[in-house]
XYZ file of C-alpha atoms in Angstrom:
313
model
C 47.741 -50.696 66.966
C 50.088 -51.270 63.811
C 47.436 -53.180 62.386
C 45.077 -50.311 62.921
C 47.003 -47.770 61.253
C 47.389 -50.200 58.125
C 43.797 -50.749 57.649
C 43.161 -46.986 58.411
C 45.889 -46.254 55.652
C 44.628 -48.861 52.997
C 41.076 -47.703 53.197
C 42.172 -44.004 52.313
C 43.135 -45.883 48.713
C 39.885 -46.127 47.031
C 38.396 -42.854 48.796
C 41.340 -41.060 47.080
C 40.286 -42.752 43.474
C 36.697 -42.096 43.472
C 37.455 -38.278 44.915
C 39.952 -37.972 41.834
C 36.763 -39.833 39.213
C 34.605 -37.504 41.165
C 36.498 -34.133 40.318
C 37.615 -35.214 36.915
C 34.030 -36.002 35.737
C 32.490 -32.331 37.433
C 34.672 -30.632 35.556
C 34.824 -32.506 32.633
C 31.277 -32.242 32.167
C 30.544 -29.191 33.039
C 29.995 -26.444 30.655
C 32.263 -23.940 29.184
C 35.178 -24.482 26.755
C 38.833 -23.521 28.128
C 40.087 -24.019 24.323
C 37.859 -20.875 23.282
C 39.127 -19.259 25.832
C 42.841 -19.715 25.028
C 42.192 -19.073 21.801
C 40.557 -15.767 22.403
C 37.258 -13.960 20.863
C 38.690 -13.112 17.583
C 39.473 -17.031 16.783
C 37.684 -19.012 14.125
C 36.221 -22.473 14.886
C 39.286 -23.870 13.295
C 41.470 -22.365 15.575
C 39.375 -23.384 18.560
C 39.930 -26.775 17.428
C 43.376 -26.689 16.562
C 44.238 -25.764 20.377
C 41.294 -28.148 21.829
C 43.646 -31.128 19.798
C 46.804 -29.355 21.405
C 45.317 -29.238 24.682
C 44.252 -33.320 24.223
C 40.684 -32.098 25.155
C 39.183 -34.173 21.698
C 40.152 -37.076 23.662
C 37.495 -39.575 25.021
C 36.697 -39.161 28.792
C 38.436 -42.308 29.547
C 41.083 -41.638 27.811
C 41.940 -38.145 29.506
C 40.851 -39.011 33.308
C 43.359 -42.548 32.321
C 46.413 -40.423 31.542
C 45.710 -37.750 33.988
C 45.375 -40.627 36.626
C 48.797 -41.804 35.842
C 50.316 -38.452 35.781
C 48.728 -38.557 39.491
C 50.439 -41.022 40.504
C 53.476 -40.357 39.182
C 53.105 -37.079 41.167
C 52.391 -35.014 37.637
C 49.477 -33.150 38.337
C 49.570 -31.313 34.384
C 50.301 -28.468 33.370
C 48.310 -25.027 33.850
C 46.059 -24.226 30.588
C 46.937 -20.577 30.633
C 50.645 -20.313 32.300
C 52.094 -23.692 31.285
C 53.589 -23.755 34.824
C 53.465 -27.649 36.440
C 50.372 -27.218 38.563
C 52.335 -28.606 41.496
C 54.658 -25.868 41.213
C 51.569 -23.341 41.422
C 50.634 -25.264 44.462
C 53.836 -25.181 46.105
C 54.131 -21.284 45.514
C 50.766 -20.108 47.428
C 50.956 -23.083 49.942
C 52.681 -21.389 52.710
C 49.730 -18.317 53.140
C 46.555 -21.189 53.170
C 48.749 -23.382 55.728
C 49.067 -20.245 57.878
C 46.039 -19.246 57.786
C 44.820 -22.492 58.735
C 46.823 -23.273 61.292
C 46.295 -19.901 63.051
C 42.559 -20.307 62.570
C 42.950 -23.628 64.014
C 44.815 -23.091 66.857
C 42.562 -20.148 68.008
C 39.387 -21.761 67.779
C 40.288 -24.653 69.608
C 41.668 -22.663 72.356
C 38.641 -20.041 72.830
C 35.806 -22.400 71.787
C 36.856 -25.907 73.917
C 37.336 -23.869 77.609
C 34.435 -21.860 76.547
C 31.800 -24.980 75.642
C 33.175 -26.414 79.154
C 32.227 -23.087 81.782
C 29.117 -23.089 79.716
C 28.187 -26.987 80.406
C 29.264 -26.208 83.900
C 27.619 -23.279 84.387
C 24.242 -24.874 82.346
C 21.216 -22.557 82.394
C 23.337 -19.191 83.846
C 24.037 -15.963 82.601
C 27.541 -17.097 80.919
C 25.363 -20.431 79.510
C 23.067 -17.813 77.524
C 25.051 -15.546 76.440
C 27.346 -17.870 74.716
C 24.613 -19.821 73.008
C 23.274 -16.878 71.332
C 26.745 -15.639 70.320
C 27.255 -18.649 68.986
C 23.939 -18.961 67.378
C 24.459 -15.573 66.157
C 28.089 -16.584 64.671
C 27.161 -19.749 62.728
C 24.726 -17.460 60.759
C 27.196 -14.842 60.250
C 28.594 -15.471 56.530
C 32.425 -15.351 56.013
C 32.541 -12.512 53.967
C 30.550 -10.578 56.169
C 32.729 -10.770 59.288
C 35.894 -10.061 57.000
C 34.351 -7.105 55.586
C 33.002 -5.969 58.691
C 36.312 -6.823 60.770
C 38.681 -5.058 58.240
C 36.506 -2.021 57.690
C 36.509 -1.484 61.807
C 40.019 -2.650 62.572
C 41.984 -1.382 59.642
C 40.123 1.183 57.699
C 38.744 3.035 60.871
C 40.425 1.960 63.965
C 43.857 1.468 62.328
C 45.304 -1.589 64.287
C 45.414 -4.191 61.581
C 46.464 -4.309 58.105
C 43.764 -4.882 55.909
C 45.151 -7.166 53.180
C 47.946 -9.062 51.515
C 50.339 -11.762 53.570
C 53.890 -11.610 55.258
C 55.657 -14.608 55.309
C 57.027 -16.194 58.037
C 60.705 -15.652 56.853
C 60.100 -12.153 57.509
C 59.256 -12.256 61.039
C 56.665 -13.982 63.185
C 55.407 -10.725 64.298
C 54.587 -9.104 61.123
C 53.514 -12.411 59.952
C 51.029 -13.121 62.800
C 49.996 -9.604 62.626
C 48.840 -9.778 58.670
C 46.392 -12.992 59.709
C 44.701 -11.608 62.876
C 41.814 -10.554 60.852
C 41.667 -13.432 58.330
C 41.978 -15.810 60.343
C 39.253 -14.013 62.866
C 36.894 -13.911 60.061
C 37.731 -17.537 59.277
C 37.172 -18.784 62.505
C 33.971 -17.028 64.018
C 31.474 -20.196 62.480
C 34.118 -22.872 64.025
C 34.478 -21.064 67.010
C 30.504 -21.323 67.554
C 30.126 -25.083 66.165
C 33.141 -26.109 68.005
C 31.844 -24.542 71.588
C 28.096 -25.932 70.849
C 29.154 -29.611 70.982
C 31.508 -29.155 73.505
C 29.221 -27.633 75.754
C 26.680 -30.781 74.596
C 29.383 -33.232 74.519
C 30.392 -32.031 78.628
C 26.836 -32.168 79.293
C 26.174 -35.485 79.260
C 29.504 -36.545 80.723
C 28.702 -34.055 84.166
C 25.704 -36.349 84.545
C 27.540 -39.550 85.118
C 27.996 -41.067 88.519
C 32.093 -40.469 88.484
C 31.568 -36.908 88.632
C 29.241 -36.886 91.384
C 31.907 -39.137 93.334
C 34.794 -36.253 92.502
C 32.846 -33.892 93.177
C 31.499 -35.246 96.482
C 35.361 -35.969 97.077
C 36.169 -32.473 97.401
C 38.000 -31.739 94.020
C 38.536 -28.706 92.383
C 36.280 -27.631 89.620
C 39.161 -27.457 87.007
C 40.217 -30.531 88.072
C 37.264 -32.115 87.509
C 36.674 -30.316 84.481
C 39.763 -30.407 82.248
C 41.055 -34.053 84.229
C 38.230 -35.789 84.345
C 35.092 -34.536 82.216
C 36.671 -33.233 79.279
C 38.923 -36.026 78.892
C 35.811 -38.479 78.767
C 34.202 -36.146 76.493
C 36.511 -35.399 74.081
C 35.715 -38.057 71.305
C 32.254 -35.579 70.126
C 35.102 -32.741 70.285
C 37.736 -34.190 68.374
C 35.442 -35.525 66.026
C 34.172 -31.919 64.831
C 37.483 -30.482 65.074
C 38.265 -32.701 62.329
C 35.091 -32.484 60.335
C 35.833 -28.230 60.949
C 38.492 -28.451 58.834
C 36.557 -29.176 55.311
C 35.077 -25.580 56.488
C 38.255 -23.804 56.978
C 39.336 -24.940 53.281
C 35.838 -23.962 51.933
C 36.231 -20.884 53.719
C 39.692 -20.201 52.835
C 38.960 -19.611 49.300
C 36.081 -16.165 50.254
C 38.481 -15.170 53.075
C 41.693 -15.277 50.961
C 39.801 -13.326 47.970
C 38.871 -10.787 50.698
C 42.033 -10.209 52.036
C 44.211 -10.539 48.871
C 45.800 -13.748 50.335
C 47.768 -15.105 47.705
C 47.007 -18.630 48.891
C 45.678 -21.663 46.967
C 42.043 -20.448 47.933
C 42.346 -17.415 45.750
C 44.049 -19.522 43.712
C 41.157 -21.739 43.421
C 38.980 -18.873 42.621
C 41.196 -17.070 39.946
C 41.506 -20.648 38.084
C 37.554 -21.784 38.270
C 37.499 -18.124 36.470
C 39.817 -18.775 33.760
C 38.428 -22.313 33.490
C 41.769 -23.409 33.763
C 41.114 -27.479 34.381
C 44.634 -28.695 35.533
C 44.825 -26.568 38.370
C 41.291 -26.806 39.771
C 42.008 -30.688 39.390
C 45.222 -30.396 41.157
C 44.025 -28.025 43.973
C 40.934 -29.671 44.912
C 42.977 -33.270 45.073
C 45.084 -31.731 47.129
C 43.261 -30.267 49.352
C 40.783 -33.975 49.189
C 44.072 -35.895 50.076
C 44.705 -33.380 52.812
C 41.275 -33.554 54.614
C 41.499 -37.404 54.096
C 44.666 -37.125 55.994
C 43.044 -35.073 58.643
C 40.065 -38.196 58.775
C 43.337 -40.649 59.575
C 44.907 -39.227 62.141
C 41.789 -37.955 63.889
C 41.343 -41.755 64.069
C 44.545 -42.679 65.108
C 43.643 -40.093 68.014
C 40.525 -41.609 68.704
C 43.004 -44.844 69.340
C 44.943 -42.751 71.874
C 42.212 -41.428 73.727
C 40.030 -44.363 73.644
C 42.234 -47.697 73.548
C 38.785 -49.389 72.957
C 37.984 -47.584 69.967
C 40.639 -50.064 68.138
C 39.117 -52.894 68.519
């Protein structure tokens, strides 16, 4: 097993290096010049080029993804363009509000969709088995901003229950803070929910068929016990899987829902700073959230060790 988690840990090495040559070249080579923007309309070529040289952005490519690299790794992620505030600093100021809004999302989805995707295998071809395929067909088309738009103009503009933007933090309370991410994290979560029931519900389906269920089943057993103890259990490698590739859609779909809400999180972050062109912190914030999801890869691996001891080997 230790062996397992070494190789699993070593191989996350080069991923990280060509995600970080990867983002470094996009926005390198993309169009636009932050130096002109610094510099402002009014300024003369000169000036331009007198804060481009500031800025090190005359510098060959190699030259600038080299010493960014070792900044890196030397946990300097640069400074921003605009603020002149370390980007991890940035980072660690609007990291609390994504993390929360995450987890909630998260925690949610997995608990409707999962229970859900199981009644709906076990109940294949019924009235419960319909419904929830098209509301979940219906839900994967849905875009983001359309269910937090539609979800804060019902429940906070009309109805009243909800508050429609900005974020508590969890110092202040965890009612006021769960309360300020009901909707976000609603909006968030309706494509998961769907994706995450759909394989479930095809992940259960083929486990039902085997012969051990029949023998439960002819046994006498309960139907959650066979369910939850002995189908989903066998059935849970398809699950866990797109729980894990989910995530790379919550952060993608962090950055529209937090701009929605006013979430001062790194996804509105994200947005503000691809706006301003400001190169550090895109550089540092889509690292970080890379090194994140490759975290997420590892230990949904080392969970596919737990649940499957043959999957090791």
């Amino acid at each position: 097993m230790i062996r397992y988690v070494l190789r699993r840990l070593l191989s996350t090495i080069p991923v990280m290096l060509t995600v970080a040559l990867i983002v470094f070249s996009i926005l390198y080579f993309s169009p636009g010049d932050p130096a002109a923007l610094i510099a402002g309309e009014t300024a003369t070529a000169e000036d331009v080029e007198r804060v481009r040289h500031a800025l090190g952005l005359d510098r060959p490519f190699a030259l600038q993804f080299g010493s960014w690299l070792w900044g890196v790794l030397h946990f300097d992620l640069g400074n921003s363009l605009f603020s002149n505030m370390p980007v991890s600093t940035m980072i660690g100021q609007r990291l609390e509000p994504t993390l929360s809004l995450m987890a909630v999302t998260l925690v949610f989805s997995v608990l409707i969709a999962v229970p859900v995707g199981v009644w709906a295998a076990w109940r294949k071809g019924g009235g419960f088995d319909r419904v929830t395929t098209v509301i979940a067909v219906v839900s994967f088309s849905i875009p983001v901003f359309a269910c937090g738009y539609a979800g804060a103009w019902l429940f906070a503009l009309k109805l009243g229950w909800l508050p429609v933007q900005g974020y508590k933090p969890l110092s202040g309370g965890i009612v006021p803070w769960f309360r300020q991410l009901i909707l976000p994290a609603a909006s968030l979560g309706t494509a998961y929910v769907a994706l995450i029931a759909r394989i479930t519900r095809a992940s259960m389906l083929e486990t039902l068929d085997q012969d051990y269920i029949r023998t439960a089943r002819a046994k006498g057993l309960g139907d959650g016990r066979i369910l939850f103890l002995h189908a989903l259990k066998n059935a849970s490698v398809p699950i866990i899987t797109i729980i894990g590739i989910g995530v790379a859609m919550l952060i993608g779909g962090a950055v529209v829902t937090e701009s929605v809400f006013v979430i001062p999180g790194l996804g509105r972050l994200t947005a503000e700073s691809i706006l301003r062109r400001d190169f550090p912190v895109i550089q540092g914030i889509v690292l970080f959230f890379s090194f994140s999801y490759v975290l997420v890869n590892l230990l949904i691996d080392l969970v596919y060790a737990f649940v499957d001891p043959r999957i090791r080997y």
